[in-house]
Amino acid sequence: MRTPLIAGNWKMNKTVAESVEWARACIAGLGDVSDREVLVCPPYTALATLAPLLEATPLALGAQDVFYAEKGAYTGAISPLMLKDLGCRYVIIGHSERRQHFGDNDAIVNKKIVAALGHGLKSILCVGESKPQRDGGEAETVVTAQVRAGLAGLDAAQMEKIVIAYEPIWAIGTGDTATAADAQAMHAAIRATLVGLFGDTVAAALRIQYGGSVKPDNVDELMAQLDIDGALVGGASLAVEDFLRIAHFV
Ligand code: 13P
């Protein structure tokens, strides 16, 4: 039913030469992965070089963010049209680091998603609570509100191109992964929210990734959970052997 999606988010790491070396090793090591999708999201600077290397391989290309306008006077911004033009299939939107350092809020995230879908890019909507929010018992309220706001105005057909990534902020880059049970509970809450918004069929088909200190030694347990349909991997995606082990989760 749901094809798992394992994605590497390199964040602001790797030169073009390092990206090429990683991509060659990754493609060589992937083998038969027809039962899962594998995606890498390098920095913008490596996209054009990696696109032809990844063509006709099982490794898909994505970007880490996008602006919502198609073109114009937006210094420093990259449009969905430009990403599509380079061969990107996916784009990450609303990552907590974008929300924290670059001012992306729910309304901006929603505009970016609508713009990305308008150009045929699949969007990975990132949601997740902070440590104080979890400790205060607000995690589910915060996360489901982010889901509602991020997907506002979308219809069932558009939802076919959406992936949600649950990334608790306190688990990102800390080595402090959510327990498989806690992650599963949040994924189930997200799916229940989707049932309310879009109905059973859309909710059952939509993939929900977990992100936050996913490593070779915890991926199998996370992926065994009923509502965990993939992983969005930061630090461990930088070393190709680790990423390959994660992509080959059992
Ligand atoms: P880490 O895997 O480094 O915790 O990062 C997760 C993440 O933010 C992926 O988008």
PDB file of N, CA and C in Angstrom, residues 31-86:
ATOM      1  N   GLY A  31      21.363  -0.957  -5.163  1.00  0.00           N
ATOM      2  CA  GLY A  31      20.850  -2.238  -5.659  1.00  0.00           C
ATOM      3  C   GLY A  31      19.362  -2.165  -5.936  1.00  0.00           C
ATOM      4  N   ASP A  32      18.671  -3.292  -5.707  1.00  0.00           N
ATOM      5  CA  ASP A  32      17.239  -3.349  -6.011  1.00  0.00           C
ATOM      6  C   ASP A  32      16.440  -2.759  -4.852  1.00  0.00           C
ATOM      7  N   VAL A  33      15.880  -1.597  -5.083  1.00  0.00           N
ATOM      8  CA  VAL A  33      15.068  -0.964  -4.043  1.00  0.00           C
ATOM      9  C   VAL A  33      13.674  -0.658  -4.592  1.00  0.00           C
ATOM     10  N   SER A  34      13.142  -1.611  -5.337  1.00  0.00           N
ATOM     11  CA  SER A  34      11.849  -1.366  -5.983  1.00  0.00           C
ATOM     12  C   SER A  34      10.693  -1.319  -4.980  1.00  0.00           C
ATOM     13  N   ASP A  35      10.914  -1.794  -3.759  1.00  0.00           N
ATOM     14  CA  ASP A  35       9.841  -1.769  -2.760  1.00  0.00           C
ATOM     15  C   ASP A  35       9.876  -0.521  -1.896  1.00  0.00           C
ATOM     16  N   ARG A  36      10.746   0.419  -2.219  1.00  0.00           N
ATOM     17  CA  ARG A  36      10.848   1.666  -1.447  1.00  0.00           C
ATOM     18  C   ARG A  36      11.364   2.770  -2.353  1.00  0.00           C
ATOM     19  N   GLU A  37      11.120   4.009  -1.962  1.00  0.00           N
ATOM     20  CA  GLU A  37      11.673   5.145  -2.708  1.00  0.00           C
ATOM     21  C   GLU A  37      12.835   5.720  -1.909  1.00  0.00           C
ATOM     22  N   VAL A  38      13.869   6.137  -2.607  1.00  0.00           N
ATOM     23  CA  VAL A  38      15.029   6.731  -1.951  1.00  0.00           C
ATOM     24  C   VAL A  38      15.285   8.094  -2.603  1.00  0.00           C
ATOM     25  N   LEU A  39      15.543   9.070  -1.749  1.00  0.00           N
ATOM     26  CA  LEU A  39      15.611  10.462  -2.193  1.00  0.00           C
ATOM     27  C   LEU A  39      16.783  11.152  -1.513  1.00  0.00           C
ATOM     28  N   VAL A  40      17.463  12.018  -2.250  1.00  0.00           N
ATOM     29  CA  VAL A  40      18.474  12.857  -1.607  1.00  0.00           C
ATOM     30  C   VAL A  40      18.153  14.328  -1.876  1.00  0.00           C
ATOM     31  N   CYS A  41      18.302  15.142  -0.830  1.00  0.00           N
ATOM     32  CA  CYS A  41      18.050  16.581  -0.930  1.00  0.00           C
ATOM     33  C   CYS A  41      19.335  17.330  -0.586  1.00  0.00           C
ATOM     34  N   PRO A  42      20.180  17.568  -1.589  1.00  0.00           N
ATOM     35  CA  PRO A  42      21.435  18.290  -1.355  1.00  0.00           C
ATOM     36  C   PRO A  42      21.176  19.793  -1.307  1.00  0.00           C
ATOM     37  N   PRO A  43      22.199  20.588  -1.019  1.00  0.00           N
ATOM     38  CA  PRO A  43      22.020  22.035  -1.142  1.00  0.00           C
ATOM     39  C   PRO A  43      21.758  22.419  -2.597  1.00  0.00           C
ATOM     40  N   TYR A  44      21.177  23.584  -2.798  1.00  0.00           N
ATOM     41  CA  TYR A  44      20.880  24.051  -4.170  1.00  0.00           C
ATOM     42  C   TYR A  44      22.100  23.966  -5.078  1.00  0.00           C
ATOM     43  N   THR A  45      23.283  24.266  -4.498  1.00  0.00           N
ATOM     44  CA  THR A  45      24.494  24.383  -5.308  1.00  0.00           C
ATOM     45  C   THR A  45      24.896  23.077  -5.989  1.00  0.00           C
ATOM     46  N   ALA A  46      24.407  21.955  -5.490  1.00  0.00           N
ATOM     47  CA  ALA A  46      24.789  20.664  -6.088  1.00  0.00           C
ATOM     48  C   ALA A  46      23.704  20.099  -7.000  1.00  0.00           C
ATOM     49  N   LEU A  47      22.538  20.717  -7.056  1.00  0.00           N
ATOM     50  CA  LEU A  47      21.412  20.111  -7.777  1.00  0.00           C
ATOM     51  C   LEU A  47      21.712  19.897  -9.255  1.00  0.00           C
ATOM     52  N   ALA A  48      22.230  20.932  -9.904  1.00  0.00           N
ATOM     53  CA  ALA A  48      22.405  20.838 -11.357  1.00  0.00           C
ATOM     54  C   ALA A  48      23.440  19.783 -11.724  1.00  0.00           C
ATOM     55  N   THR A  49      24.448  19.615 -10.886  1.00  0.00           N
ATOM     56  CA  THR A  49      25.482  18.611 -11.167  1.00  0.00           C
ATOM     57  C   THR A  49      24.953  17.204 -10.898  1.00  0.00           C
ATOM     58  N   LEU A  50      24.162  17.056  -9.848  1.00  0.00           N
ATOM     59  CA  LEU A  50      23.682  15.719  -9.497  1.00  0.00           C
ATOM     60  C   LEU A  50      22.554  15.240 -10.417  1.00  0.00           C
ATOM     61  N   ALA A  51      21.771  16.164 -10.946  1.00  0.00           N
ATOM     62  CA  ALA A  51      20.585  15.756 -11.721  1.00  0.00           C
ATOM     63  C   ALA A  51      20.916  14.739 -12.827  1.00  0.00           C
ATOM     64  N   PRO A  52      21.896  14.989 -13.699  1.00  0.00           N
ATOM     65  CA  PRO A  52      22.168  13.992 -14.744  1.00  0.00           C
ATOM     66  C   PRO A  52      22.746  12.688 -14.201  1.00  0.00           C
ATOM     67  N   LEU A  53      23.460  12.753 -13.075  1.00  0.00           N
ATOM     68  CA  LEU A  53      24.021  11.527 -12.476  1.00  0.00           C
ATOM     69  C   LEU A  53      22.924  10.610 -11.936  1.00  0.00           C
ATOM     70  N   LEU A  54      21.850  11.225 -11.439  1.00  0.00           N
ATOM     71  CA  LEU A  54      20.775  10.464 -10.799  1.00  0.00           C
ATOM     72  C   LEU A  54      19.710   9.997 -11.785  1.00  0.00           C
ATOM     73  N   GLU A  55      19.720  10.572 -12.981  1.00  0.00           N
ATOM     74  CA  GLU A  55      18.689  10.235 -13.956  1.00  0.00           C
ATOM     75  C   GLU A  55      18.723   8.730 -14.234  1.00  0.00           C
ATOM     76  N   ALA A  56      17.559   8.130 -14.305  1.00  0.00           N
ATOM     77  CA  ALA A  56      17.428   6.693 -14.598  1.00  0.00           C
ATOM     78  C   ALA A  56      18.082   5.809 -13.530  1.00  0.00           C
ATOM     79  N   THR A  57      18.239   6.325 -12.313  1.00  0.00           N
ATOM     80  CA  THR A  57      18.695   5.510 -11.188  1.00  0.00           C
ATOM     81  C   THR A  57      17.560   5.477 -10.154  1.00  0.00           C
ATOM     82  N   PRO A  58      17.652   4.608  -9.144  1.00  0.00           N
ATOM     83  CA  PRO A  58      16.596   4.575  -8.120  1.00  0.00           C
ATOM     84  C   PRO A  58      16.704   5.715  -7.102  1.00  0.00           C
ATOM     85  N   LEU A  59      17.664   6.602  -7.274  1.00  0.00           N
ATOM     86  CA  LEU A  59      17.854   7.705  -6.324  1.00  0.00           C
ATOM     87  C   LEU A  59      17.230   8.982  -6.900  1.00  0.00           C
ATOM     88  N   ALA A  60      16.198   9.473  -6.228  1.00  0.00           N
ATOM     89  CA  ALA A  60      15.496  10.672  -6.709  1.00  0.00           C
ATOM     90  C   ALA A  60      16.157  11.921  -6.124  1.00  0.00           C
ATOM     91  N   LEU A  61      15.899  13.045  -6.782  1.00  0.00           N
ATOM     92  CA  LEU A  61      16.509  14.318  -6.394  1.00  0.00           C
ATOM     93  C   LEU A  61      15.447  15.265  -5.826  1.00  0.00           C
ATOM     94  N   GLY A  62      15.807  15.933  -4.733  1.00  0.00           N
ATOM     95  CA  GLY A  62      14.889  16.912  -4.155  1.00  0.00           C
ATOM     96  C   GLY A  62      15.651  18.114  -3.633  1.00  0.00           C
ATOM     97  N   ALA A  63      14.921  19.169  -3.286  1.00  0.00           N
ATOM     98  CA  ALA A  63      15.528  20.379  -2.724  1.00  0.00           C
ATOM     99  C   ALA A  63      15.072  20.535  -1.278  1.00  0.00           C
ATOM    100  N   GLN A  64      15.744  21.411  -0.563  1.00  0.00           N
ATOM    101  CA  GLN A  64      15.495  21.558   0.884  1.00  0.00           C
ATOM    102  C   GLN A  64      14.504  22.661   1.220  1.00  0.00           C
ATOM    103  N   ASP A  65      14.181  23.472   0.227  1.00  0.00           N
ATOM    104  CA  ASP A  65      13.248  24.582   0.448  1.00  0.00           C
ATOM    105  C   ASP A  65      12.919  25.150  -0.924  1.00  0.00           C
ATOM    106  N   VAL A  66      11.939  26.026  -0.976  1.00  0.00           N
ATOM    107  CA  VAL A  66      11.590  26.713  -2.218  1.00  0.00           C
ATOM    108  C   VAL A  66      10.872  28.000  -1.832  1.00  0.00           C
ATOM    109  N   PHE A  67      10.937  28.996  -2.698  1.00  0.00           N
ATOM    110  CA  PHE A  67      10.130  30.199  -2.483  1.00  0.00           C
ATOM    111  C   PHE A  67       8.802  30.016  -3.216  1.00  0.00           C
ATOM    112  N   TYR A  68       7.814  30.854  -2.883  1.00  0.00           N
ATOM    113  CA  TYR A  68       6.478  30.617  -3.445  1.00  0.00           C
ATOM    114  C   TYR A  68       6.175  31.366  -4.741  1.00  0.00           C
ATOM    115  N   ALA A  69       7.024  32.333  -5.112  1.00  0.00           N
ATOM    116  CA  ALA A  69       6.771  33.025  -6.381  1.00  0.00           C
ATOM    117  C   ALA A  69       7.481  32.279  -7.515  1.00  0.00           C
ATOM    118  N   GLU A  70       6.974  32.460  -8.725  1.00  0.00           N
ATOM    119  CA  GLU A  70       7.553  31.748  -9.870  1.00  0.00           C
ATOM    120  C   GLU A  70       8.822  32.425 -10.362  1.00  0.00           C
ATOM    121  N   LYS A  71       8.823  33.757 -10.350  1.00  0.00           N
ATOM    122  CA  LYS A  71      10.025  34.512 -10.729  1.00  0.00           C
ATOM    123  C   LYS A  71       9.840  35.954 -10.261  1.00  0.00           C
ATOM    124  N   GLY A  72      10.906  36.744 -10.364  1.00  0.00           N
ATOM    125  CA  GLY A  72      10.751  38.157 -10.033  1.00  0.00           C
ATOM    126  C   GLY A  72      11.816  38.660  -9.084  1.00  0.00           C
ATOM    127  N   ALA A  73      11.560  39.805  -8.498  1.00  0.00           N
ATOM    128  CA  ALA A  73      12.542  40.513  -7.678  1.00  0.00           C
ATOM    129  C   ALA A  73      12.540  39.965  -6.252  1.00  0.00           C
ATOM    130  N   TYR A  74      13.124  38.804  -6.086  1.00  0.00           N
ATOM    131  CA  TYR A  74      13.228  38.154  -4.769  1.00  0.00           C
ATOM    132  C   TYR A  74      14.669  37.677  -4.597  1.00  0.00           C
ATOM    133  N   THR A  75      15.545  38.604  -4.292  1.00  0.00           N
ATOM    134  CA  THR A  75      16.976  38.314  -4.239  1.00  0.00           C
ATOM    135  C   THR A  75      17.283  37.128  -3.331  1.00  0.00           C
ATOM    136  N   GLY A  76      18.024  36.182  -3.884  1.00  0.00           N
ATOM    137  CA  GLY A  76      18.451  35.027  -3.095  1.00  0.00           C
ATOM    138  C   GLY A  76      17.474  33.868  -3.119  1.00  0.00           C
ATOM    139  N   ALA A  77      16.312  34.059  -3.706  1.00  0.00           N
ATOM    140  CA  ALA A  77      15.290  33.002  -3.639  1.00  0.00           C
ATOM    141  C   ALA A  77      15.361  32.077  -4.854  1.00  0.00           C
ATOM    142  N   ILE A  78      14.812  30.879  -4.682  1.00  0.00           N
ATOM    143  CA  ILE A  78      14.762  29.857  -5.735  1.00  0.00           C
ATOM    144  C   ILE A  78      13.303  29.464  -5.914  1.00  0.00           C
ATOM    145  N   SER A  79      12.848  29.423  -7.162  1.00  0.00           N
ATOM    146  CA  SER A  79      11.422  29.181  -7.394  1.00  0.00           C
ATOM    147  C   SER A  79      11.142  27.712  -7.710  1.00  0.00           C
ATOM    148  N   PRO A  80       9.875  27.302  -7.560  1.00  0.00           N
ATOM    149  CA  PRO A  80       9.509  25.927  -7.911  1.00  0.00           C
ATOM    150  C   PRO A  80       9.782  25.621  -9.385  1.00  0.00           C
ATOM    151  N   LEU A  81       9.585  26.615 -10.223  1.00  0.00           N
ATOM    152  CA  LEU A  81       9.859  26.432 -11.658  1.00  0.00           C
ATOM    153  C   LEU A  81      11.327  26.059 -11.881  1.00  0.00           C
ATOM    154  N   MET A  82      12.211  26.731 -11.156  1.00  0.00           N
ATOM    155  CA  MET A  82      13.649  26.460 -11.296  1.00  0.00           C
ATOM    156  C   MET A  82      13.997  25.051 -10.825  1.00  0.00           C
ATOM    157  N   LEU A  83      13.367  24.622  -9.734  1.00  0.00           N
ATOM    158  CA  LEU A  83      13.653  23.274  -9.204  1.00  0.00           C
ATOM    159  C   LEU A  83      13.146  22.206 -10.164  1.00  0.00           C
ATOM    160  N   LYS A  84      11.967  22.432 -10.696  1.00  0.00           N
ATOM    161  CA  LYS A  84      11.386  21.483 -11.649  1.00  0.00           C
ATOM    162  C   LYS A  84      12.285  21.407 -12.884  1.00  0.00           C
ATOM    163  N   ASP A  85      12.742  22.557 -13.315  1.00  0.00           N
ATOM    164  CA  ASP A  85      13.604  22.651 -14.491  1.00  0.00           C
ATOM    165  C   ASP A  85      14.888  21.830 -14.314  1.00  0.00           C
ATOM    166  N   LEU A  86      15.379  21.745 -13.080  1.00  0.00           N
ATOM    167  CA  LEU A  86      16.621  21.005 -12.805  1.00  0.00           C
ATOM    168  C   LEU A  86      16.400  19.503 -12.677  1.00  0.00           C
TER     169      LEU A  86
END
